[in-house]
JSON list of C-alpha atoms in Angstrom, two decimals:
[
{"chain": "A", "resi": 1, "resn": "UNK", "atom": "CA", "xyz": [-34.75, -3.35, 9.33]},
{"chain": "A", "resi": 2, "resn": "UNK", "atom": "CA", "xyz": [-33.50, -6.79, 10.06]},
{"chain": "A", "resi": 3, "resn": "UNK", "atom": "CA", "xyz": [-29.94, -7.69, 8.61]},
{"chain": "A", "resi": 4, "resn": "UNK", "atom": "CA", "xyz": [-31.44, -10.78, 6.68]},
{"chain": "A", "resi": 5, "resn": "UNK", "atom": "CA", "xyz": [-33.47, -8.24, 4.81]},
{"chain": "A", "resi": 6, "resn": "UNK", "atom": "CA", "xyz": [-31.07, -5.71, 4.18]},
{"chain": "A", "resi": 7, "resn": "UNK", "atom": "CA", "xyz": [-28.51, -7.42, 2.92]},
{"chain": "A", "resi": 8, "resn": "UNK", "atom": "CA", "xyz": [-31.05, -9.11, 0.60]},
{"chain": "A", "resi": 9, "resn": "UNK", "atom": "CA", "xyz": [-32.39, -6.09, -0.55]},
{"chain": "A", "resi": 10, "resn": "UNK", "atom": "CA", "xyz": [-29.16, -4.31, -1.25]},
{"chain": "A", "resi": 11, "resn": "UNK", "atom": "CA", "xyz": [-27.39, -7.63, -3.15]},
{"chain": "A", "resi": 12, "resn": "UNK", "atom": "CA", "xyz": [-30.38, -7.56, -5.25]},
{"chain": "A", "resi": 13, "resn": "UNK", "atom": "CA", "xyz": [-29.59, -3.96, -5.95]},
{"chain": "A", "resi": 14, "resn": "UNK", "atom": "CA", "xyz": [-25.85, -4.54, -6.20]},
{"chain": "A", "resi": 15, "resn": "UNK", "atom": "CA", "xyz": [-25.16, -7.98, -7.72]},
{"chain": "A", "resi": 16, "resn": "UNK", "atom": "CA", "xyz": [-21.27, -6.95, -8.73]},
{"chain": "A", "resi": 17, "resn": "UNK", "atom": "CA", "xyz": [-20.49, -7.25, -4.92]},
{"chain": "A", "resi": 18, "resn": "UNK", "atom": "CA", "xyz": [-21.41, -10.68, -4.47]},
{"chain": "A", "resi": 19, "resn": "UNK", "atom": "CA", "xyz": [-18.27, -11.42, -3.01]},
{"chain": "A", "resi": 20, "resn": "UNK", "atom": "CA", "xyz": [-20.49, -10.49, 0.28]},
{"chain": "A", "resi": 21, "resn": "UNK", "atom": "CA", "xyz": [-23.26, -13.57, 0.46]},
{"chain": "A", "resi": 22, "resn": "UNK", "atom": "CA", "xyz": [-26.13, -14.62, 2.73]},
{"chain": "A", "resi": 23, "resn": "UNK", "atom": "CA", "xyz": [-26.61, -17.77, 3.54]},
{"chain": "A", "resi": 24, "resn": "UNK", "atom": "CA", "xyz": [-30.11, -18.12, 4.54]},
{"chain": "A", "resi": 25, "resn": "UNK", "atom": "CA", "xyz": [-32.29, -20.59, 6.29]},
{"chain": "A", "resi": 26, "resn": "UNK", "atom": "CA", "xyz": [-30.68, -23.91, 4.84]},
{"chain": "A", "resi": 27, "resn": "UNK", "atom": "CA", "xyz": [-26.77, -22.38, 5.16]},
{"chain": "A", "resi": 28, "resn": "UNK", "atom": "CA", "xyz": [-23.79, -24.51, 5.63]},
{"chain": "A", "resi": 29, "resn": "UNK", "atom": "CA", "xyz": [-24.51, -24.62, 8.65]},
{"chain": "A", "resi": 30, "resn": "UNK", "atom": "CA", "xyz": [-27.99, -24.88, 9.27]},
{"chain": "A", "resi": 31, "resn": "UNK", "atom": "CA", "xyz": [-29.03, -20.87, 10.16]},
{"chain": "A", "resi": 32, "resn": "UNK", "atom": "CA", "xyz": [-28.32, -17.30, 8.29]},
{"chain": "A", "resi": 33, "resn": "UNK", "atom": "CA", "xyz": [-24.96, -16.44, 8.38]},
{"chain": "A", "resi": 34, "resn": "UNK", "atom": "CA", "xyz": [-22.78, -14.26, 6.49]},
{"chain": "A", "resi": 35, "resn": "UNK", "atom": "CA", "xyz": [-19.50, -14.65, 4.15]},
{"chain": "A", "resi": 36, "resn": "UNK", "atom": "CA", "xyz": [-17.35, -11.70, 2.20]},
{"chain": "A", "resi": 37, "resn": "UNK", "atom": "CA", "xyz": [-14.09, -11.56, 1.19]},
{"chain": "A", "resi": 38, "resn": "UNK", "atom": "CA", "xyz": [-11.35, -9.09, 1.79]},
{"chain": "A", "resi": 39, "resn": "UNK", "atom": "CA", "xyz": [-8.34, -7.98, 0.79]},
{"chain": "A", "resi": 40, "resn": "UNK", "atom": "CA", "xyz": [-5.25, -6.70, 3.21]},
{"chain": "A", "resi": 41, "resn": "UNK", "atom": "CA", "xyz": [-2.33, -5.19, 1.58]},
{"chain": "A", "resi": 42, "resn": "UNK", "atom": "CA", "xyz": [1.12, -3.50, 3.32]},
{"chain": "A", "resi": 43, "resn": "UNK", "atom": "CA", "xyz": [2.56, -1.42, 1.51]},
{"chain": "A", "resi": 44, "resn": "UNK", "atom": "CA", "xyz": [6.89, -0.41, 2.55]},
{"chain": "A", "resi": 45, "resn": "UNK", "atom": "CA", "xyz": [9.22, 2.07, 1.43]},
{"chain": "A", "resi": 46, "resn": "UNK", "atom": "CA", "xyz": [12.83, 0.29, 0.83]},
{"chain": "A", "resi": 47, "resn": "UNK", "atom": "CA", "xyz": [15.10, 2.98, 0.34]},
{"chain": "A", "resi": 48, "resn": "UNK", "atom": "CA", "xyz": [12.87, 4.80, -2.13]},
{"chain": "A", "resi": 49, "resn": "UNK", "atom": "CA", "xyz": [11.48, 1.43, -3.35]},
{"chain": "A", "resi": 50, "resn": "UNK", "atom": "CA", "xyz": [8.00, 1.05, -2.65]},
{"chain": "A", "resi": 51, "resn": "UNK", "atom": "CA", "xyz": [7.27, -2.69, -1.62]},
{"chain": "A", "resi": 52, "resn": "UNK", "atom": "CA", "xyz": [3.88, -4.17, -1.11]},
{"chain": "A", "resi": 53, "resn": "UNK", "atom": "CA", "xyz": [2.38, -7.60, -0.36]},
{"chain": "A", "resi": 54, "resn": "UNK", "atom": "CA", "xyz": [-1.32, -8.31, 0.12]},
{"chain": "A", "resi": 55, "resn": "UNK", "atom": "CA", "xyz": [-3.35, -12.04, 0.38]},
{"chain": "A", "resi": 56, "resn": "UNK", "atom": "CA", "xyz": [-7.18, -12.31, 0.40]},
{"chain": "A", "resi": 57, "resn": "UNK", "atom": "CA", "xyz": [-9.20, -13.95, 3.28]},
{"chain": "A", "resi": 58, "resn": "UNK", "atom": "CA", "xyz": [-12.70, -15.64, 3.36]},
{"chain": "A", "resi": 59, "resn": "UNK", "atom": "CA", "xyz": [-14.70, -13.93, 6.49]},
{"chain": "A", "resi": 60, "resn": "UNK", "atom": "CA", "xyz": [-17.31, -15.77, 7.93]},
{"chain": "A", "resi": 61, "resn": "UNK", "atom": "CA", "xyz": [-19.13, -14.85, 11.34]},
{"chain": "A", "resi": 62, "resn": "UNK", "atom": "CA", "xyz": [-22.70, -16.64, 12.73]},
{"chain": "A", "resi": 63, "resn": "UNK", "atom": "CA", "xyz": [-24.59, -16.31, 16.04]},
{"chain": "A", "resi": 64, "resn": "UNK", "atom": "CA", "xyz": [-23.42, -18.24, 18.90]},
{"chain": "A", "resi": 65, "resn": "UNK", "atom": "CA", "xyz": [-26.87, -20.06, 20.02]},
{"chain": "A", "resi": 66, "resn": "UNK", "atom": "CA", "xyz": [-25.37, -20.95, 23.32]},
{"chain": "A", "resi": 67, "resn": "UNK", "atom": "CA", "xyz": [-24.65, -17.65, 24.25]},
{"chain": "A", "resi": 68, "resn": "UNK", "atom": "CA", "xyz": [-27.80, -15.58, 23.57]},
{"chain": "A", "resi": 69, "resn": "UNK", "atom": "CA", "xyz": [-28.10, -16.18, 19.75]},
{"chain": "A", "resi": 70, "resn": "UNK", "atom": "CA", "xyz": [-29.31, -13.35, 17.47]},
{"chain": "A", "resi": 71, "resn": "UNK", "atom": "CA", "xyz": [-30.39, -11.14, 20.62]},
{"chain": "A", "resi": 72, "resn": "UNK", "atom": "CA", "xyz": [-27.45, -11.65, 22.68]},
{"chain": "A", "resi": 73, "resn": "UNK", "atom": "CA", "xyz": [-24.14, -9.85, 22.13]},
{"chain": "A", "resi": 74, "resn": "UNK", "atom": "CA", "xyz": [-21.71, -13.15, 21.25]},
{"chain": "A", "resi": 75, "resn": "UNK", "atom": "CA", "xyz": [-20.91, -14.34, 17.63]},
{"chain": "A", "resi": 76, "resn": "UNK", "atom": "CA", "xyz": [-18.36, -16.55, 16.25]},
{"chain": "A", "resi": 77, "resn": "UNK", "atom": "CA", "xyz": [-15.92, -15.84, 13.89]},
{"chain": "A", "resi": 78, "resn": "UNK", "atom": "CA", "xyz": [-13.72, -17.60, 11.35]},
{"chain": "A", "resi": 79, "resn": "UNK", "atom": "CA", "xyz": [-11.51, -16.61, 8.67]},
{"chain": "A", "resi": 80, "resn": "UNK", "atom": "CA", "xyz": [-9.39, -18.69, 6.21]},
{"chain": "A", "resi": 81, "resn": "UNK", "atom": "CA", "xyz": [-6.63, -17.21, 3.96]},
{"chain": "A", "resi": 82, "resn": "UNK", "atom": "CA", "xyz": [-3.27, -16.29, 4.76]},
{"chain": "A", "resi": 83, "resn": "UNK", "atom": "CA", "xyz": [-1.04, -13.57, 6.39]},
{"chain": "A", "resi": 84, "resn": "UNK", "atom": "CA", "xyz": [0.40, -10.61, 4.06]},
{"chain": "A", "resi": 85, "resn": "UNK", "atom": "CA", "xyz": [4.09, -11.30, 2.81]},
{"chain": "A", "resi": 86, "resn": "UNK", "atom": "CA", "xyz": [6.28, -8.63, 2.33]},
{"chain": "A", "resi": 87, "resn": "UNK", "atom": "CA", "xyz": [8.97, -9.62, 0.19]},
{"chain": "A", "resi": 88, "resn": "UNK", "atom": "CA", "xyz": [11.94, -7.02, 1.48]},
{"chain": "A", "resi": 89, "resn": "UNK", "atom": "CA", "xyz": [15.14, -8.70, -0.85]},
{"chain": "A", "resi": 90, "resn": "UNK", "atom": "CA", "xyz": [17.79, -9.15, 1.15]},
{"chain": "A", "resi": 91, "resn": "UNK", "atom": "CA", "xyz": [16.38, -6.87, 4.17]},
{"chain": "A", "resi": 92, "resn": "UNK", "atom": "CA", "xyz": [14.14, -9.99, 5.04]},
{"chain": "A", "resi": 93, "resn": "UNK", "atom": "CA", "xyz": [10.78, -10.87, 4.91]},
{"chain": "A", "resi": 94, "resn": "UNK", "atom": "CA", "xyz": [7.78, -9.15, 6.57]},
{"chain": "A", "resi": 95, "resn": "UNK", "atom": "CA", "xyz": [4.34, -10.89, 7.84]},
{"chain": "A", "resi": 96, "resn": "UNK", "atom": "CA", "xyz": [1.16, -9.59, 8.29]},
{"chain": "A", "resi": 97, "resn": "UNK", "atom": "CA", "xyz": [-0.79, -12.09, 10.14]},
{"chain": "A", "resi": 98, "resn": "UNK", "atom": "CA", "xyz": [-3.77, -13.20, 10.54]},
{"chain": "A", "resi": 99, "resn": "UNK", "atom": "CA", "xyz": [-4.43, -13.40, 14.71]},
{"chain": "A", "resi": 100, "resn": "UNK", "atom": "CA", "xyz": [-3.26, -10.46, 17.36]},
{"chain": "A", "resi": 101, "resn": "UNK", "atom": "CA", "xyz": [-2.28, -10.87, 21.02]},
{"chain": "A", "resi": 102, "resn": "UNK", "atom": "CA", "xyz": [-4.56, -14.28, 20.88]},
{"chain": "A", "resi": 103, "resn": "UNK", "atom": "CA", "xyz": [-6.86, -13.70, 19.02]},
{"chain": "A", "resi": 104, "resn": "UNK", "atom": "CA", "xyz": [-7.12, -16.23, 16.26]},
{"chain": "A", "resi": 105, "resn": "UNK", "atom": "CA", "xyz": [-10.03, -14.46, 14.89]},
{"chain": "A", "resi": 106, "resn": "UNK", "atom": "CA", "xyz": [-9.21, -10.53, 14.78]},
{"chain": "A", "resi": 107, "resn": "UNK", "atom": "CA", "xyz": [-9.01, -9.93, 10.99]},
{"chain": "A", "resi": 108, "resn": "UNK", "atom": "CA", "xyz": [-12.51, -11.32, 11.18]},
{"chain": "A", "resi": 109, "resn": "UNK", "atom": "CA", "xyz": [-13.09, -8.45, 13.11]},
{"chain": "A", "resi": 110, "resn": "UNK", "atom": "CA", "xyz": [-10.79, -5.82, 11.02]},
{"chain": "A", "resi": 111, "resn": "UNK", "atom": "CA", "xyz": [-13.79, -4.31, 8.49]},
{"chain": "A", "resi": 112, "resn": "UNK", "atom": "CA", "xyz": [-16.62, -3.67, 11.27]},
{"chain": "A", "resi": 113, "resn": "UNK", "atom": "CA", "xyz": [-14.51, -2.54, 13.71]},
{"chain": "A", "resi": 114, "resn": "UNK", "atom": "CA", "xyz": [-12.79, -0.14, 11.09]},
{"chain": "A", "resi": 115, "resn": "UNK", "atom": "CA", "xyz": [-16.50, 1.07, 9.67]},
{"chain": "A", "resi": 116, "resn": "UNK", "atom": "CA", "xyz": [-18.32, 1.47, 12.79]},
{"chain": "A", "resi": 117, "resn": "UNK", "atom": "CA", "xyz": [-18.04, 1.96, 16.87]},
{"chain": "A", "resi": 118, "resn": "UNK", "atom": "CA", "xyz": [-19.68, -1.28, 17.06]},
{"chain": "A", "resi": 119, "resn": "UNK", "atom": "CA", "xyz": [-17.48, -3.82, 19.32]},
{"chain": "A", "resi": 120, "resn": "UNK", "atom": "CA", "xyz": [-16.29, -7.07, 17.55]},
{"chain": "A", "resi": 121, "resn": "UNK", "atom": "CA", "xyz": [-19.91, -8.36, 19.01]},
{"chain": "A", "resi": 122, "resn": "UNK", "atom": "CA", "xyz": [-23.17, -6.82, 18.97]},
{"chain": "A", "resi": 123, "resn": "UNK", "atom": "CA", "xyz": [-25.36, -4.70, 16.64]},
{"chain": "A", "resi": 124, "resn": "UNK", "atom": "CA", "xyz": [-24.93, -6.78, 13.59]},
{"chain": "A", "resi": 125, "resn": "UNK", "atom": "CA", "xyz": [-26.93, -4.72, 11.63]},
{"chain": "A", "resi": 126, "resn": "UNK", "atom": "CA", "xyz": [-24.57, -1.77, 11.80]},
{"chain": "A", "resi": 127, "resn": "UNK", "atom": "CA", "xyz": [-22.05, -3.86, 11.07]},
{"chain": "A", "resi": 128, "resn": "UNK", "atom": "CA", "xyz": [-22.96, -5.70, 8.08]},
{"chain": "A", "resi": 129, "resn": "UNK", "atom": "CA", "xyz": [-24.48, -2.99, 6.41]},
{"chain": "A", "resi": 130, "resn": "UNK", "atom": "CA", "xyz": [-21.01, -0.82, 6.94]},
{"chain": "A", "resi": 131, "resn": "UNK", "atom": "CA", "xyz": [-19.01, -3.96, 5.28]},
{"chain": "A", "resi": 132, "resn": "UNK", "atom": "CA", "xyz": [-21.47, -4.12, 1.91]},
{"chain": "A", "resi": 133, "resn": "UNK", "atom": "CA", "xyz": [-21.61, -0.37, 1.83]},
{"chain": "A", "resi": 134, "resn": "UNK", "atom": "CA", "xyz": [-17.65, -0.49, 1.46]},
{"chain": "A", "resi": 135, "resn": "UNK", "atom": "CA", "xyz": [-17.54, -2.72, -1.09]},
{"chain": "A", "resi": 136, "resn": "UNK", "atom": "CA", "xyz": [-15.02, -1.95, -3.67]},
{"chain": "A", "resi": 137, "resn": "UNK", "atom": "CA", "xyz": [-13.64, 0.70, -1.41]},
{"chain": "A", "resi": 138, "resn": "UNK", "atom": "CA", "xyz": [-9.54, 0.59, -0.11]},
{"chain": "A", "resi": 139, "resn": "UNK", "atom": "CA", "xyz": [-9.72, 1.68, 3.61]},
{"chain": "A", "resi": 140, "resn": "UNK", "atom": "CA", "xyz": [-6.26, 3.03, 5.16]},
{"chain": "A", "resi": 141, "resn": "UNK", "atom": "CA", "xyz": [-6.26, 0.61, 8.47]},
{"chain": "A", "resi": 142, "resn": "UNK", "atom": "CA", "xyz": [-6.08, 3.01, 11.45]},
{"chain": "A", "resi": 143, "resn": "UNK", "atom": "CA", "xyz": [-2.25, 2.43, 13.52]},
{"chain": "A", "resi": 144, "resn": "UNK", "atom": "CA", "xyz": [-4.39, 1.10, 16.43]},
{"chain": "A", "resi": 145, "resn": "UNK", "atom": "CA", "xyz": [-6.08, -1.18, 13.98]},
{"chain": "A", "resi": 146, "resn": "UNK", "atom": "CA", "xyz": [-3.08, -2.83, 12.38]},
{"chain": "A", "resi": 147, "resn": "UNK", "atom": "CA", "xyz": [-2.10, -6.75, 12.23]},
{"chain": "A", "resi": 148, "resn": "UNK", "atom": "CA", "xyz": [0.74, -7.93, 14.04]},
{"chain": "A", "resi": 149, "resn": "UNK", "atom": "CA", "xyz": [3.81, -7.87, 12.07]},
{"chain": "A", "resi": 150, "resn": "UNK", "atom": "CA", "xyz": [6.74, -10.28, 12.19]},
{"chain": "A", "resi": 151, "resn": "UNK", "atom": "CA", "xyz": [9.83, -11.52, 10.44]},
{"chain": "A", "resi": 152, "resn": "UNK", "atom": "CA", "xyz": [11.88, -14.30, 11.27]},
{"chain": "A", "resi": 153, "resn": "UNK", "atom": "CA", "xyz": [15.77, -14.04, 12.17]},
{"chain": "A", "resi": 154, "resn": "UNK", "atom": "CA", "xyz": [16.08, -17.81, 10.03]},
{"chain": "A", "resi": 155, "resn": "UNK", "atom": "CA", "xyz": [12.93, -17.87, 8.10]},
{"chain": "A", "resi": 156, "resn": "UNK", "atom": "CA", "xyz": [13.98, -21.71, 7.98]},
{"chain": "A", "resi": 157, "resn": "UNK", "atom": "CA", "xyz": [13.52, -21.56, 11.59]},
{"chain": "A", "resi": 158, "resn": "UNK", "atom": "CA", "xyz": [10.20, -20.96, 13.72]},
{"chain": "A", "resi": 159, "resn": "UNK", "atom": "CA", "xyz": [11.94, -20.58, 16.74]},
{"chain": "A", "resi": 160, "resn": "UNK", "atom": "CA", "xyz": [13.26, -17.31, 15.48]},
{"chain": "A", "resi": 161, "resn": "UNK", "atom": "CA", "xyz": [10.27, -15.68, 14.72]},
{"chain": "A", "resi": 162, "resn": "UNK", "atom": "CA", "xyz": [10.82, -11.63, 15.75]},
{"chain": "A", "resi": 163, "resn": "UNK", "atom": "CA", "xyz": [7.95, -8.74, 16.53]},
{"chain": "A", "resi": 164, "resn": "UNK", "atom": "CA", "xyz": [8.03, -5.65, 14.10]},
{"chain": "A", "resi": 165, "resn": "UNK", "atom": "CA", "xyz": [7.20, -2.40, 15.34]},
{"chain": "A", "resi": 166, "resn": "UNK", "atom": "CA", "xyz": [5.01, -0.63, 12.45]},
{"chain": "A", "resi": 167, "resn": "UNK", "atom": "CA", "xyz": [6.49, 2.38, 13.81]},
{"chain": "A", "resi": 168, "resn": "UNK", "atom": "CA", "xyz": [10.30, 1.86, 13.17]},
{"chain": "A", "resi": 169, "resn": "UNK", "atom": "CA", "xyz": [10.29, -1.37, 10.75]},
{"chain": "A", "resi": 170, "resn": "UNK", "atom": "CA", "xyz": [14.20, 0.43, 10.01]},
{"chain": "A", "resi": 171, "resn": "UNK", "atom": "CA", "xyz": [15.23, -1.10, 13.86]},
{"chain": "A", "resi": 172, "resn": "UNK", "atom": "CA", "xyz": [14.82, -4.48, 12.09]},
{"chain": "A", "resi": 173, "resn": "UNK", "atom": "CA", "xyz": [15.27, -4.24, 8.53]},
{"chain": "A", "resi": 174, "resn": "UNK", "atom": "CA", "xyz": [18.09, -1.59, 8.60]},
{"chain": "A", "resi": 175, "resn": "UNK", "atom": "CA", "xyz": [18.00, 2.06, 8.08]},
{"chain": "A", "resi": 176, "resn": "UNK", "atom": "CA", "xyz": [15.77, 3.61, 4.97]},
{"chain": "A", "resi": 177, "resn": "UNK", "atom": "CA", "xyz": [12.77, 0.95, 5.88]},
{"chain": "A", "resi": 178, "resn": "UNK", "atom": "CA", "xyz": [9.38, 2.13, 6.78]},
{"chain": "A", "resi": 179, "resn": "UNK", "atom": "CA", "xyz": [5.48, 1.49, 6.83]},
{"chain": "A", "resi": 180, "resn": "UNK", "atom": "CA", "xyz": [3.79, 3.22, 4.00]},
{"chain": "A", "resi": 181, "resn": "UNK", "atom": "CA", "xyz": [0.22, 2.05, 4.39]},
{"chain": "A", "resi": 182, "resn": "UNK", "atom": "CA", "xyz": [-1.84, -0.82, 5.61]},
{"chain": "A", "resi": 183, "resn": "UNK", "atom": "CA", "xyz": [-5.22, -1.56, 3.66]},
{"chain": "A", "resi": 184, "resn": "UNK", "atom": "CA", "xyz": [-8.43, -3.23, 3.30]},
{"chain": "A", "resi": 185, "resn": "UNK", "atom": "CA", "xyz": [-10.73, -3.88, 0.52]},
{"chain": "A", "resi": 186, "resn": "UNK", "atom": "CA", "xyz": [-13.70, -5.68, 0.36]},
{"chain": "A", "resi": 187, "resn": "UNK", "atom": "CA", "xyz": [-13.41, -7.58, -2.68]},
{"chain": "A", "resi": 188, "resn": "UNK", "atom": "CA", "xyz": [-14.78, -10.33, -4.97]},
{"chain": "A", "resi": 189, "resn": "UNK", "atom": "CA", "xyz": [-11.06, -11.57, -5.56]},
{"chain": "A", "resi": 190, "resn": "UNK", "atom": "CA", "xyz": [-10.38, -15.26, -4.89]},
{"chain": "A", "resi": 191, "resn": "UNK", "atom": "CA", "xyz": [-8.86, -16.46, -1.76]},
{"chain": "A", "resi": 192, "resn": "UNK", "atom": "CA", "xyz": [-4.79, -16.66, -1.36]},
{"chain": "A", "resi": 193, "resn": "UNK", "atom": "CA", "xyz": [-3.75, -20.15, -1.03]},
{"chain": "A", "resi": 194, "resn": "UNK", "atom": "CA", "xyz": [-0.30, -22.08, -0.71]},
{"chain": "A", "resi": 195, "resn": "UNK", "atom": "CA", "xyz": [1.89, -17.87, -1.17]},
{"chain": "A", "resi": 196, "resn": "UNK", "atom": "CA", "xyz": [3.16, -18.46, 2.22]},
{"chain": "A", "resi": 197, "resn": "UNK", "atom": "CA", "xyz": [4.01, -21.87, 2.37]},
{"chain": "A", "resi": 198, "resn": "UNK", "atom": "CA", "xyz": [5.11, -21.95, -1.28]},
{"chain": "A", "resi": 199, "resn": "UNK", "atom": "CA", "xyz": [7.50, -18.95, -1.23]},
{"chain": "A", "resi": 200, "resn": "UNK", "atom": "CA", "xyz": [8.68, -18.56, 2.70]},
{"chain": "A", "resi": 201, "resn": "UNK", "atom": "CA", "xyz": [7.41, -21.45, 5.27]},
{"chain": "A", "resi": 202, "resn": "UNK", "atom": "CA", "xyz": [8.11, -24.49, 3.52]},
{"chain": "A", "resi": 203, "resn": "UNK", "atom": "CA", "xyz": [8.02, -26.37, 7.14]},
{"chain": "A", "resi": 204, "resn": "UNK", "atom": "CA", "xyz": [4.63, -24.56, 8.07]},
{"chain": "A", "resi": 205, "resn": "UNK", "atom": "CA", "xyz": [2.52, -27.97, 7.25]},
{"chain": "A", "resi": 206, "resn": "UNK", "atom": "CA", "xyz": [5.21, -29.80, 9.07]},
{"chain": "A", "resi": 207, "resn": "UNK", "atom": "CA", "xyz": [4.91, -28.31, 12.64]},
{"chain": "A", "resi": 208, "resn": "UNK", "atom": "CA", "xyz": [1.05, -29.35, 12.47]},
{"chain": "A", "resi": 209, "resn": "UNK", "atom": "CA", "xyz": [-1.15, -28.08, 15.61]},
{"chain": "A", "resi": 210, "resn": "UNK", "atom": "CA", "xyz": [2.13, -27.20, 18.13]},
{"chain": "A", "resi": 211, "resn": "UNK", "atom": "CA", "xyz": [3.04, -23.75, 18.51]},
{"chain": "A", "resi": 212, "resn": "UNK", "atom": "CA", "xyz": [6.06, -21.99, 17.01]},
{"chain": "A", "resi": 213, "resn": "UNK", "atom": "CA", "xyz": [8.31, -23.03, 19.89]},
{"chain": "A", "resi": 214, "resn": "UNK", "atom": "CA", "xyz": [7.34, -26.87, 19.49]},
{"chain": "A", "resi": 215, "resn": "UNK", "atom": "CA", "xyz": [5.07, -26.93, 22.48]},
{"chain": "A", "resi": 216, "resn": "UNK", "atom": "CA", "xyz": [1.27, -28.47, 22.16]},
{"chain": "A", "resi": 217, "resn": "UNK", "atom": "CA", "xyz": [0.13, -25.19, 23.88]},
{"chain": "A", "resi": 218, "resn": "UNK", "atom": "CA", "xyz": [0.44, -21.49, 24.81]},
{"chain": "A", "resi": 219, "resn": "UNK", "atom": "CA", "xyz": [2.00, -21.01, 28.49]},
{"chain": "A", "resi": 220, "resn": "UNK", "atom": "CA", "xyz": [3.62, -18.48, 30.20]},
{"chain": "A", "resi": 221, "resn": "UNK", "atom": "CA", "xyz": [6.26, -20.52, 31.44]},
{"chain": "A", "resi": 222, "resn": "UNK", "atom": "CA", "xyz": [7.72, -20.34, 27.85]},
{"chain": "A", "resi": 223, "resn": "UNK", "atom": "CA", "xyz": [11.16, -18.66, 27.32]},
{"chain": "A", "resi": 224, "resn": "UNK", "atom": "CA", "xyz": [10.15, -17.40, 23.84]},
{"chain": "A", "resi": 225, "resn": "UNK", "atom": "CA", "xyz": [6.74, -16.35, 24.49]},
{"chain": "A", "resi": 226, "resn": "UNK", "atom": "CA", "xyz": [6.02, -14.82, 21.22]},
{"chain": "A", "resi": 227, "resn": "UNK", "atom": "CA", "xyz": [7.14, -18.47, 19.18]},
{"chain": "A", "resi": 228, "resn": "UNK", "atom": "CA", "xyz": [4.83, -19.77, 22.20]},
{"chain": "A", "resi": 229, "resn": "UNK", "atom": "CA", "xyz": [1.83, -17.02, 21.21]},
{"chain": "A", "resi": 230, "resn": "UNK", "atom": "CA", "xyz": [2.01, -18.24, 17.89]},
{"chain": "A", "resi": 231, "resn": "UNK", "atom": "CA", "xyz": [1.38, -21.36, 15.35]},
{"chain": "A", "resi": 232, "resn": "UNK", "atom": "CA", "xyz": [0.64, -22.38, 11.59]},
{"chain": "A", "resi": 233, "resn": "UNK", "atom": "CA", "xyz": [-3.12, -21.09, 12.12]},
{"chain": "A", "resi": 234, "resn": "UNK", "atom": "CA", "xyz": [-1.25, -17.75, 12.24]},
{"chain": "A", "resi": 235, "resn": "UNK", "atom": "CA", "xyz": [0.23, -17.48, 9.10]},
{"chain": "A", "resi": 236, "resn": "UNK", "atom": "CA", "xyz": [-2.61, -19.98, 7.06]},
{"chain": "A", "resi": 237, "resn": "UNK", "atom": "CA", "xyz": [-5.72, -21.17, 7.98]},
{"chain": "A", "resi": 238, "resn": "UNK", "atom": "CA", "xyz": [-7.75, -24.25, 5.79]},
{"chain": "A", "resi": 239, "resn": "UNK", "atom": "CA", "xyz": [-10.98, -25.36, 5.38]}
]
């Protein structure tokens, strides 16, 4: 059964999970593509205090026409929302963001590749029909699946930004720290807008297009290569 099909068929049959929508024929942009929402949550234990955080993101993938269109294996991928904050008190602040090892798109990717084998590209009808079928549902992210986390040494400073191992969060928040859970939820729940800049990054805005470590792009010629991995897109992303 073709995907434009299904997923009509089963949001007739399920109108409460319309935070999943087809846009058909006349879309935003001109050809069937497909929009849902989800939710990511981290969840820490603080000494006995759990601690959680979680922001919702607006997915949207369509087929790449240049590259094969609906039978060939390439799609795009965009998501706006922002990255998870993890308010720790005076242990710091934890991110979840939204892009891994460069790529600016991966919790585009998150739901299929958590509900199927199917690569980030290819097969959408597997894919699709595993995100609408988990409507509703909270899915434990895999270890191997999580976002990358980081804090910041001066959260006033970009420069100082600092990786997180999800395996020992206690090496950089102090001892009694760890990773409960990481989760995702399809949801109907409106998109998370301004947390991040409002509460932690007031200079996100400010730095505009340039990475973390001021320069216009990503090099390997850069001392701090993870504030050189990095920019605002990371942490917030805009229509």
């Amino acid at each position: 059964m073709a995907a434009t099909s299904l997923f009509r068929r089963k949001v007739a049959l399920l109108p409460a999970l319309f935070a999943i929508t087809l846009l058909a024929g006349c879309g935003e942009l001109g050809f069937n593509n497909w929009r849902w929402h989800q939710k990511l949550s981290v969840t820490v234990d603080v000494g006995g205090e759990i601690v959680s955080g979680s922001a919702v993101s607006s997915v949207l993938w369509w087929p790449n026409f240049f590259s094969g269109g609906w039978g060939g294996a390439a799609w795009l991928q965009e998501v706006q929302g922002e990255a998870v904050v993890v308010d720790l008190g005076e242990r710091g602040v934890l991110f979840a963001l939204l892009s891994r090892a460069g790529d600016s798109a991966y919790t585009a990717k998150l739901a299929g590749r958590m509900l199927t084998d199917t690569p980030a590209n290819g097969r959408r009808e597997a894919v699709f029909a595993a995100v609408l079928a988990s409507a509703g549902r909270v899915l434990e992210v895999p270890p191997e699946r999580y976002p990358l986390l980081v804090t910041f040494t001066d959260i006033a400073d970009p420069t100082t930004v600092k990786r997180v191992d999800p395996d020992d969060l206690a090496a950089t928040f102090g001892p009694g720290v760890a990773l409960k859970r990481i989760t995702l939820e399809i949801t109907d729940e409106a998109v998370t807008e301004g947390e991040v800049e409002k509460k932690v990054l007031g200079w996100l805005e400010t730095i505009g297009n340039t990475m973390l470590d001021g320069r216009s792009i990503s090099t390997i010629k850069a001392k701090n290569r993870l504030a050189n991995d990095l920019s605002a897109g990371s942490f917030a992303t805009r229509r």
